[in-house]
Coordinates of C-alpha atoms and ligand atoms in Angstrom, one line a residue:
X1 CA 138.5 89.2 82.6
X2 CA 138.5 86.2 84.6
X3 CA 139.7 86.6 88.2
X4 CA 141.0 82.8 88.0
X5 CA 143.0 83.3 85.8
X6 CA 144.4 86.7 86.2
X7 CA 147.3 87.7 88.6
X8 CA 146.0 90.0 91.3
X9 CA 148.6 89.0 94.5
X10 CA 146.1 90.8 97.3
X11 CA 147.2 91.1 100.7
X12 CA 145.1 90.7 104.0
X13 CA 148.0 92.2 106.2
X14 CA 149.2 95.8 106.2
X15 CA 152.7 96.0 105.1
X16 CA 154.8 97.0 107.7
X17 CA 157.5 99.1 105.4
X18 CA 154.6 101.2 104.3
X19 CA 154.3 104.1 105.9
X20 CA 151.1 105.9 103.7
X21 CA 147.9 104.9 103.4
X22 CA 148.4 104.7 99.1
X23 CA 151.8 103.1 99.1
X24 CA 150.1 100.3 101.6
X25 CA 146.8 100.0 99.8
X26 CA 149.1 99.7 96.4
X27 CA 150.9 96.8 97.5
X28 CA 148.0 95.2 99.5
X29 CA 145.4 95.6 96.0
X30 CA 148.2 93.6 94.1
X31 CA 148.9 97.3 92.0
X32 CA 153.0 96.8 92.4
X33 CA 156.0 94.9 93.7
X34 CA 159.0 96.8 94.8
X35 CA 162.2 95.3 93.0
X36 CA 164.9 97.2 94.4
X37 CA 164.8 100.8 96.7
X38 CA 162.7 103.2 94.6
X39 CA 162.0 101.0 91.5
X40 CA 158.7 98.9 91.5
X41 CA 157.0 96.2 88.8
X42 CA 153.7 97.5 87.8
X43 CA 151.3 94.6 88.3
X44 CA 148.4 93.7 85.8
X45 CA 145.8 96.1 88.0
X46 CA 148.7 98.6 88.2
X47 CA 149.5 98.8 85.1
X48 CA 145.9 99.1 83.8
X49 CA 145.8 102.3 86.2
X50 CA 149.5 103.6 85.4
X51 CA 147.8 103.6 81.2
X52 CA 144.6 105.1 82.2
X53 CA 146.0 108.1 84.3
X54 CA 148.4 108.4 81.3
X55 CA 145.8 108.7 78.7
X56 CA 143.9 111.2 80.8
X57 CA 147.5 113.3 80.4
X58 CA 147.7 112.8 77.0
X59 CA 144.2 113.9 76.0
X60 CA 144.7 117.1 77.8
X61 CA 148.0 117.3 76.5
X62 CA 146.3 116.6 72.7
X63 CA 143.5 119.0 72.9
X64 CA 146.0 121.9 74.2
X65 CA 147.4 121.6 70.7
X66 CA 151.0 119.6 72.5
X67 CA 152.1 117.3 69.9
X68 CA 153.3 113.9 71.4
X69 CA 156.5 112.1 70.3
X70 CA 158.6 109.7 72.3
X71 CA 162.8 109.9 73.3
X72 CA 164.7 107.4 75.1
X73 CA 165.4 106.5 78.5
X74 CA 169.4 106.3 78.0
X75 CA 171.1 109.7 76.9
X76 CA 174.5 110.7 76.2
X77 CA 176.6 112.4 78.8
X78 CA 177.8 114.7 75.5
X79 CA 174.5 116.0 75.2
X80 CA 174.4 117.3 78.6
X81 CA 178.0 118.5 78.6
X82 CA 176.7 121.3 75.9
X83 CA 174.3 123.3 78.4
X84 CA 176.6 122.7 81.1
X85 CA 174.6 120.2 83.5
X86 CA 176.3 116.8 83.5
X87 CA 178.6 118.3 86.0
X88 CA 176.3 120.5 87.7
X89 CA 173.5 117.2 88.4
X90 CA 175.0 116.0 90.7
X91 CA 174.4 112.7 92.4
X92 CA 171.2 111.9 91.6
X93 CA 171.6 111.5 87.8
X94 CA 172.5 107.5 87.4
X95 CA 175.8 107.6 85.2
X96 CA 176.7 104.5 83.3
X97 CA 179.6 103.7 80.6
X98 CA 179.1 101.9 77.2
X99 CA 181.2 99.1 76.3
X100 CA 182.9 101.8 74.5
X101 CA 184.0 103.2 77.6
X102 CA 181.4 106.3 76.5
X103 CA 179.7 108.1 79.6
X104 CA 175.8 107.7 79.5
X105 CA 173.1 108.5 81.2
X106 CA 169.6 107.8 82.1
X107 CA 167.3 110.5 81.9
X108 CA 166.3 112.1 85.1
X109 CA 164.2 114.9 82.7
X110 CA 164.7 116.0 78.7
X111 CA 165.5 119.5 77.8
X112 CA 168.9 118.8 76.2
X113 CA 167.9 116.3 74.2
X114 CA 164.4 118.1 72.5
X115 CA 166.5 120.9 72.8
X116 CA 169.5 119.3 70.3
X117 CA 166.3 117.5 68.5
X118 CA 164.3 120.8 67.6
X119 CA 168.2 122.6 66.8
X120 CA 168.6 120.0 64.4
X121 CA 165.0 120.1 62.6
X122 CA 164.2 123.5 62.6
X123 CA 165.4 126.4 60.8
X124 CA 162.4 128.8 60.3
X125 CA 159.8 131.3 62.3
X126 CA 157.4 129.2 60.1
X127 CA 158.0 126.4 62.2
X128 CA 157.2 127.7 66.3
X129 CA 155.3 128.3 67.8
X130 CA 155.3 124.2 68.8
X131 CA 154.7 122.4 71.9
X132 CA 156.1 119.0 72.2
X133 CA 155.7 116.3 75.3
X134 CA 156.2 112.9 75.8
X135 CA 155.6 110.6 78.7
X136 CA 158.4 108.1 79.5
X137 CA 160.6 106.5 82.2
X138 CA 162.8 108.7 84.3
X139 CA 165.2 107.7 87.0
X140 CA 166.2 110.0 89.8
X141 CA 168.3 108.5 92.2
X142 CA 166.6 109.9 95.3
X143 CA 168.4 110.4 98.7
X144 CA 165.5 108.5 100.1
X145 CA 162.9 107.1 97.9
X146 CA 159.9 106.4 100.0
X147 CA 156.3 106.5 99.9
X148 CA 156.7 103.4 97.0
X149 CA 155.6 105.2 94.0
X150 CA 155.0 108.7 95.1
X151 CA 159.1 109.0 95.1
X152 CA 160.5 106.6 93.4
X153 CA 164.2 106.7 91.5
X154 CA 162.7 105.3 88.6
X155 CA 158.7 106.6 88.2
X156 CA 156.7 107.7 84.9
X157 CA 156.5 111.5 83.9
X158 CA 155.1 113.5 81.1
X159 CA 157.4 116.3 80.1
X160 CA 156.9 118.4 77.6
X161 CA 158.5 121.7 75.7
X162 CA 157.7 124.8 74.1
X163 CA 159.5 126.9 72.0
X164 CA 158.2 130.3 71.1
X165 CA 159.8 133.0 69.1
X166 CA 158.7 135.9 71.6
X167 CA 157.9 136.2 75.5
X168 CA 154.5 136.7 74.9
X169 CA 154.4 133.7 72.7
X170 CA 156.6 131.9 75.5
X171 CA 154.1 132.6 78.1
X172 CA 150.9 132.1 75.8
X173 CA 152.2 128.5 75.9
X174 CA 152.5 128.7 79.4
X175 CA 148.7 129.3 79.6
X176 CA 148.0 127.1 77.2
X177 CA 149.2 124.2 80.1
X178 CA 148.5 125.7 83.0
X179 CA 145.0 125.6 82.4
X180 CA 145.4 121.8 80.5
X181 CA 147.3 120.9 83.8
X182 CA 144.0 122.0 85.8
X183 CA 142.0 120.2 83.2
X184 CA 144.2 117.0 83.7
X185 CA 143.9 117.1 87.5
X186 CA 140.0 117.4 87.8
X187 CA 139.9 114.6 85.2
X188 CA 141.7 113.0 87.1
X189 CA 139.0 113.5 89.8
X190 CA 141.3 115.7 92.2
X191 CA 141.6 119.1 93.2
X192 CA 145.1 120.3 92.6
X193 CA 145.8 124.1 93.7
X194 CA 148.3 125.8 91.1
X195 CA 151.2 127.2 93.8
X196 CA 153.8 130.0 92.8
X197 CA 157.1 128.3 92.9
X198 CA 160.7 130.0 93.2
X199 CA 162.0 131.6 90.8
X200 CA 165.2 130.0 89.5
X201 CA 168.6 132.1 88.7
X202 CA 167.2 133.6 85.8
X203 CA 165.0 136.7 86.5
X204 CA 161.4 136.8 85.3
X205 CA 161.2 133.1 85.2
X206 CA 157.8 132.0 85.7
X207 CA 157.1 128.9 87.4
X208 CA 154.0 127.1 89.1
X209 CA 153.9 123.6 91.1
X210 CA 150.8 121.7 91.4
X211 CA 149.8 120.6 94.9
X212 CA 146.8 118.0 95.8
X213 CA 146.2 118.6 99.0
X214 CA 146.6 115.5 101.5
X215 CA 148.1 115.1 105.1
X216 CA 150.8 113.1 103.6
X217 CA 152.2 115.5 100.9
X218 CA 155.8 116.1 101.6
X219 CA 155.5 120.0 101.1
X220 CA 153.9 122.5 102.9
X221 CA 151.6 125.2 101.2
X222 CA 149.7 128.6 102.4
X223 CA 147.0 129.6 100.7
X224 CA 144.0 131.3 100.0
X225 CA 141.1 129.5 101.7
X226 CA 139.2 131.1 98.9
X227 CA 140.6 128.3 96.5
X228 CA 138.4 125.7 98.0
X229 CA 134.9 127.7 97.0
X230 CA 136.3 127.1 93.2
X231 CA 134.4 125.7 91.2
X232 CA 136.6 123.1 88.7
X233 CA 133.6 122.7 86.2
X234 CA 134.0 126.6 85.2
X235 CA 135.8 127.7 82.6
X236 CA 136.8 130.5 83.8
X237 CA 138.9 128.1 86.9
X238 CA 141.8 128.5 85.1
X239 CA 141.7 132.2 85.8
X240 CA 140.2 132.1 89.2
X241 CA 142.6 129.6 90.6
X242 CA 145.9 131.8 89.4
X243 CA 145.0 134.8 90.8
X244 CA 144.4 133.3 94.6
X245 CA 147.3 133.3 96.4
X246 CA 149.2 129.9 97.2
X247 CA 152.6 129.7 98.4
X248 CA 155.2 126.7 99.5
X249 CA 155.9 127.6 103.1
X250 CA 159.8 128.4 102.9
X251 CA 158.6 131.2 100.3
X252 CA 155.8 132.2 102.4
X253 CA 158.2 132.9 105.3
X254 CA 159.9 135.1 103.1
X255 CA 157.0 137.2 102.6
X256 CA 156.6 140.4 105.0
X257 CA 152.7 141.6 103.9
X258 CA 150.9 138.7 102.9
X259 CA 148.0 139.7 100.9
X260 CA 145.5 137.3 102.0
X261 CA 144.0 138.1 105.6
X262 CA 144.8 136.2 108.4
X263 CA 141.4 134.7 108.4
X264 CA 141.5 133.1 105.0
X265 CA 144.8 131.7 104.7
X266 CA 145.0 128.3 105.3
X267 CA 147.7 125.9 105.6
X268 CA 147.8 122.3 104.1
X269 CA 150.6 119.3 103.4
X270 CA 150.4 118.9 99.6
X271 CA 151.7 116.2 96.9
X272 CA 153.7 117.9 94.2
X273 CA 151.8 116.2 91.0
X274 CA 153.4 118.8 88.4
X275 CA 155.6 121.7 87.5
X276 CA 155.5 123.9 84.9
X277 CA 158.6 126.3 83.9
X278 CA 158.9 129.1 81.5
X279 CA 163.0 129.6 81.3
X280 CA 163.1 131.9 77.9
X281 CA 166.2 131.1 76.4
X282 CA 168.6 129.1 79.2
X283 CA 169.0 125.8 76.9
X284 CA 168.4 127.5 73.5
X285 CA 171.3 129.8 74.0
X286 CA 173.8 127.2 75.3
X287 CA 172.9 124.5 72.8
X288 CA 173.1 127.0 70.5
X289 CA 169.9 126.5 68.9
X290 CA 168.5 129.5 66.7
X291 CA 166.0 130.2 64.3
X292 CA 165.6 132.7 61.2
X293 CA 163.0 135.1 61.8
X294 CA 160.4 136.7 58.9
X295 CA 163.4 139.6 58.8
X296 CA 166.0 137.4 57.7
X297 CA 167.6 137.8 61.6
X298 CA 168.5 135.4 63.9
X299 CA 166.2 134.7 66.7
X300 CA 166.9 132.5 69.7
X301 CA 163.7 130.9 70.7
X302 CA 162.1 131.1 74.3
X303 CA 162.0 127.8 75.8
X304 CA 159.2 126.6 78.7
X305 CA 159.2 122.8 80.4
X306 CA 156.0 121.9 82.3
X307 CA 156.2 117.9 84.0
X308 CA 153.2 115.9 85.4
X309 CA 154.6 112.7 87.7
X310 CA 152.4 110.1 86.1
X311 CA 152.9 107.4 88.4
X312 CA 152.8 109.6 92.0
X313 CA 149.6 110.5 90.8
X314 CA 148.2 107.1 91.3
X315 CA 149.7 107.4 95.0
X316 CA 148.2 110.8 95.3
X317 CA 145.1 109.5 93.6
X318 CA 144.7 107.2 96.7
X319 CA 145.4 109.4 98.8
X320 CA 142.5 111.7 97.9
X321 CA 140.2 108.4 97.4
X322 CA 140.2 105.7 99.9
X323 CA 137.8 104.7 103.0
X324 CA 139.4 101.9 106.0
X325 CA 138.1 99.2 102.8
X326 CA 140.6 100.0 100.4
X327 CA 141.0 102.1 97.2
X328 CA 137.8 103.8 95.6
X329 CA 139.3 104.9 92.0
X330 CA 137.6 107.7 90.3
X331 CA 136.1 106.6 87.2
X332 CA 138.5 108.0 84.9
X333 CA 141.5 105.4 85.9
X334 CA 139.8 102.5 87.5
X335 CA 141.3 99.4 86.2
X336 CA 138.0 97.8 85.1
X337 CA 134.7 99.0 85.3
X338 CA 133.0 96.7 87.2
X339 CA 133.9 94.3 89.7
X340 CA 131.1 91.2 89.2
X341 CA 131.3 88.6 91.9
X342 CA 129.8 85.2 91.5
X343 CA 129.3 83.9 95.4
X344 CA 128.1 80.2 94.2
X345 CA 130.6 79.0 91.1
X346 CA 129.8 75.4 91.8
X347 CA 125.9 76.2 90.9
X348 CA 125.6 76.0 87.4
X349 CA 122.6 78.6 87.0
X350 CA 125.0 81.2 88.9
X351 CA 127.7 80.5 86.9
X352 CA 125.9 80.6 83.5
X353 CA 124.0 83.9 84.8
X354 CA 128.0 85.5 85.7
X355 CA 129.7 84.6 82.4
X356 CA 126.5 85.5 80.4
X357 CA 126.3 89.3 81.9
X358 CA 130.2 89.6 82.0
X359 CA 130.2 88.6 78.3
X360 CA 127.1 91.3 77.5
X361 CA 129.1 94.0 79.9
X362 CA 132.5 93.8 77.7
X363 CA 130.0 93.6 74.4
X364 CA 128.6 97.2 75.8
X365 CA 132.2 98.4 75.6
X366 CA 132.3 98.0 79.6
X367 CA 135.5 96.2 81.4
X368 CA 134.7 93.7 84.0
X369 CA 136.6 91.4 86.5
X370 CA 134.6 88.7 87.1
X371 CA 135.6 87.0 90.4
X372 CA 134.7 83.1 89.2
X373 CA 137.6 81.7 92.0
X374 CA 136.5 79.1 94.4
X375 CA 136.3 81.1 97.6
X376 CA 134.4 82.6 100.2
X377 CA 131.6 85.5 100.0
X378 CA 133.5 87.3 102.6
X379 CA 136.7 87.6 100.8
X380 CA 135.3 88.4 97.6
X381 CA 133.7 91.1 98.8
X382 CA 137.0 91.9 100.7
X383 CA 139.2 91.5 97.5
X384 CA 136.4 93.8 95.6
X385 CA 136.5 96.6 98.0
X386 CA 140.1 96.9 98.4
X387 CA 140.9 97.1 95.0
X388 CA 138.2 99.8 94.4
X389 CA 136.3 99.2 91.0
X390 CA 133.1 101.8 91.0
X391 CA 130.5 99.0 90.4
X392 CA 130.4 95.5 92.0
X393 CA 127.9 93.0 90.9
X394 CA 127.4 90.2 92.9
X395 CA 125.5 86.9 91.6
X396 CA 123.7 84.7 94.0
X397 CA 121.4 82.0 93.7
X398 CA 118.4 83.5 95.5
X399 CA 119.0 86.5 92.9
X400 CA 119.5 84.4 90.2
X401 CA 116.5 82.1 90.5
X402 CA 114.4 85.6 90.7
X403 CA 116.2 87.1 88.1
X404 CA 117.9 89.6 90.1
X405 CA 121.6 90.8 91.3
X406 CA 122.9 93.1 93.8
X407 CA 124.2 95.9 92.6
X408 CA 126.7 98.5 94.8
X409 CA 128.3 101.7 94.2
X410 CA 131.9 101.6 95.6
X411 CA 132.2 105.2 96.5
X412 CA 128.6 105.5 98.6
X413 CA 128.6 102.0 99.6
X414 CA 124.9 101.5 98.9
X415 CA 123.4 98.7 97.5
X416 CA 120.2 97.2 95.8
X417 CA 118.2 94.3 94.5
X418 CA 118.0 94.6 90.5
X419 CA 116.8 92.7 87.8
X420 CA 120.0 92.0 85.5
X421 CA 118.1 94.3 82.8
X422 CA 117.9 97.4 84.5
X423 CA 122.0 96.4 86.2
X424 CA 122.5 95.9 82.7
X425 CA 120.8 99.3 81.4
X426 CA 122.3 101.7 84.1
X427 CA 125.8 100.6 83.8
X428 CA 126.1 100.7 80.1
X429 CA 123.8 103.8 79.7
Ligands
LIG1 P1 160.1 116.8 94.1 O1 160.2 118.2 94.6 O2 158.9 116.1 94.5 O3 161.4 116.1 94.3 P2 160.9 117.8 91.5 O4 160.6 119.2 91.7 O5 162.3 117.3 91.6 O6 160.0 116.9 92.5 P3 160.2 118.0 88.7 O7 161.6 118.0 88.2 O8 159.5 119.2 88.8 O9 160.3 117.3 90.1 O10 159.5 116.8 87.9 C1 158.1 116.9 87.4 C2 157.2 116.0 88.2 O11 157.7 114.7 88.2 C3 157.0 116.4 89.7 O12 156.0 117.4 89.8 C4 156.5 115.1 90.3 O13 155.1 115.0 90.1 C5 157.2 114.1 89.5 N1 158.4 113.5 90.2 C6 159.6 114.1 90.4 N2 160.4 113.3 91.1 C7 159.7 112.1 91.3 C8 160.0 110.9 92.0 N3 161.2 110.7 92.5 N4 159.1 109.9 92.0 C9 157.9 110.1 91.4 N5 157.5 111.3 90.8 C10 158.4 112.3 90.7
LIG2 MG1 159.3 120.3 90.9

């Protein structure tokens, strides 16, 4: 990709509505443009990162056997009428009439409709146990959206549902995403501690939020100190991680004997990035949605929602991943793979060496953005570091008359002369 003739609106000044270091860097890198309060235009560069963290979700959504389909944004207030919530939601659901004069809505989360869907398709044991998710717009409208993507009204999420016929089948699909979930986040290059959330109205609920741990989170968690010493890479994390103790803060108050000593529990800020819920048969029963078991009986089937906020993970993603220069993305999401920057593109030889390794980069399978615009060193480099590729190249014509480049590694900073073979043999090894 050409830099001149892409659309990458960087900003040298700090906006002065943005109060966090990600929603700042996001609109400074050119990632988004705020369109109304809480709704934002994802930007070339954003949107590249907004897919990537998505398909990161969906391959550990995939390979824990979920099975992705897609439902609309716009709902029917009927729908929600049958498990009793279009009254309860209150005023953060955005109600809207059809020319009809039919009462609408626009999805602020799923489980009435997949509920009605999987009522109407299936019949038979033979069918569950099934896991379905899909990642679409939501809108929410938030008391006070802030922190530009992190809470938005309308933002990205994956949701998805299982439907068992038993408890123990209900919470093996539990499992089955908490530990995709932990998976997903240290893809994702972040550490995300698995908390114990409040149970809801209906006892023996189950229910964990995930927190990445950052000074700007907007909740509060105790926990374990223990939970730092994990490793991510073991498989047996999954295990580990849900037996040390982590708490939100209102339900650690609650708590007279806390079972971790006073010397290991540590308190953090943390960015809710997901929630997972097993509610048994709370929608089931009231959409009336029923199965026929091997006996011939009817079964109501056990119900669990688990959510992961795709696009406040890029915020929280920034959070975890930035130095005073700008953004450092892991390599899992970065928008392109390389940065290459060509400092002389009125010298022919530079410009023939910077088109000739961008074009045998994208043949290796690699994505570059090749800076070709007629400006300064300094605010390529600038535009480079700010918008936090792992790899810049940069094309000079010293380097190129010795057949060399310099080549730096975002996150470290460090940087060395190499000969456009061995740039070219590390980076597409
Ligand atoms: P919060 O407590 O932050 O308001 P929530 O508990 O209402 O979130 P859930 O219903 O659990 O949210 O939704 C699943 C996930 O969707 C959350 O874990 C979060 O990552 C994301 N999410 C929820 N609300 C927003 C929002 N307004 N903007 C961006 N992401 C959101
Ligand atoms: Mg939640």
């Amino acid at each position: 990709m050409l830099l001149s003739r892409y659309l990458l609106p960087v900003m040298k000044e700090t906006p002065a509505d943005a109060q966090i270091v990600s929603h700042q860097m996001m609109l400074r890198a050119g990632l988004v443009r705020q369109t109304a309060a809480g709704i934002y235009a994802w930007l070339p560069l954003g949107l590249r990162v907004l897919n990537r963290i998505a398909s990161v979700v969906r391959a550990e959504q995939d390979r824990a056997g979920a099975i992705e389909m897609l439902m609309p944004t716009i709902q029917s207030a009927d729908l929600w009428r049958q498990s009793g919530r279009f009254d309860a939601y209150g005023p953060e659901m955005l109600r809207i009439k059809d020319r009809g004069g039919r009462e609408m809505l626009y999805g602020p989360t799923n489980e009435e409709m997949i509920t009605a869907i999987f009522r109407d398709c299936v019949k038979s044991y033979r069918d569950l146990p099934r896991t379905l998710y899909h990642i679409q717009w939501k809108f929410r409208d938030e008391v006070r959206p802030r922190f530009g993507v992190m809470r938005g009204r309308e933002f990205l999420m994956k949701d998805a549902y299982s439907f068992d016929m038993d408890e123990a089948g209900g919470r093996a699909s539990y499992d089955a995403m908490f530990t995709a979930y932990l998976r997903t986040f240290a893809a994702l290059g972040l550490r995300a501690v698995p908390v114990r959330a409040p149970t809801g109205p209906i006892g023996g609920d189950l229910s964990h939020e995930f927190h990445i741990l950052a000074d700007t989170g907007e909740s509060e968690v105790f926990f374990d100190s223990a939970l730092d010493d994990v490793d991510l890479g073991d498989p047996d994390a999954p295990a580990k991680l849900r037996n040390l103790y982590a708490m939100e803060a209102e339900e650690h108050e609650k708590i007279a004997d806390c079972p971790v000593p006073a010397e290991r529990l540590a308190k953090r800020r943390g960015i809710e990035v997901g929630h997972i819920f097993f509610f048994g048969t709370k929608y089931s029963q009231a959409m009336g949605l029923q199965v026929q078991a091997k006996d011939g009986s009817q079964v109501t089937p056990l119900m669990g929602s688990y959510g992961v906020g795709v696009s406040r993970l890029m915020g929280a993603i920034i959070e975890a991943s930035h130095d005073d220069a700008g953004i450092i993305w892991p390599e899992s999401v970065s928008p392109f793979d390389i940065g290459l920057i060509n400092l002389r593109v009125d010298d022919p030889a530079c410009a023939a060496a910077a088109h000739a390794l961008q074009a045998k980069l994208e043949a290796a399978g690699r994505t570059v953005l090749h800076d070709d615009r007629d400006a300064r060193g300094g605010e390529k480099f600038a535009t480079m570091d700010l918008i936090g590729l792992p790899w810049q190249i940069v094309v000079g014509p010293k380097g190129v008359a010795a057949g060399t480049v310099e080549l730096k590694r975002r996150s470290s900073g460090e940087k060395h002369e190499a000969s456009m073979e061995s740039v070219m043999a590390k980076l597409t090894a």
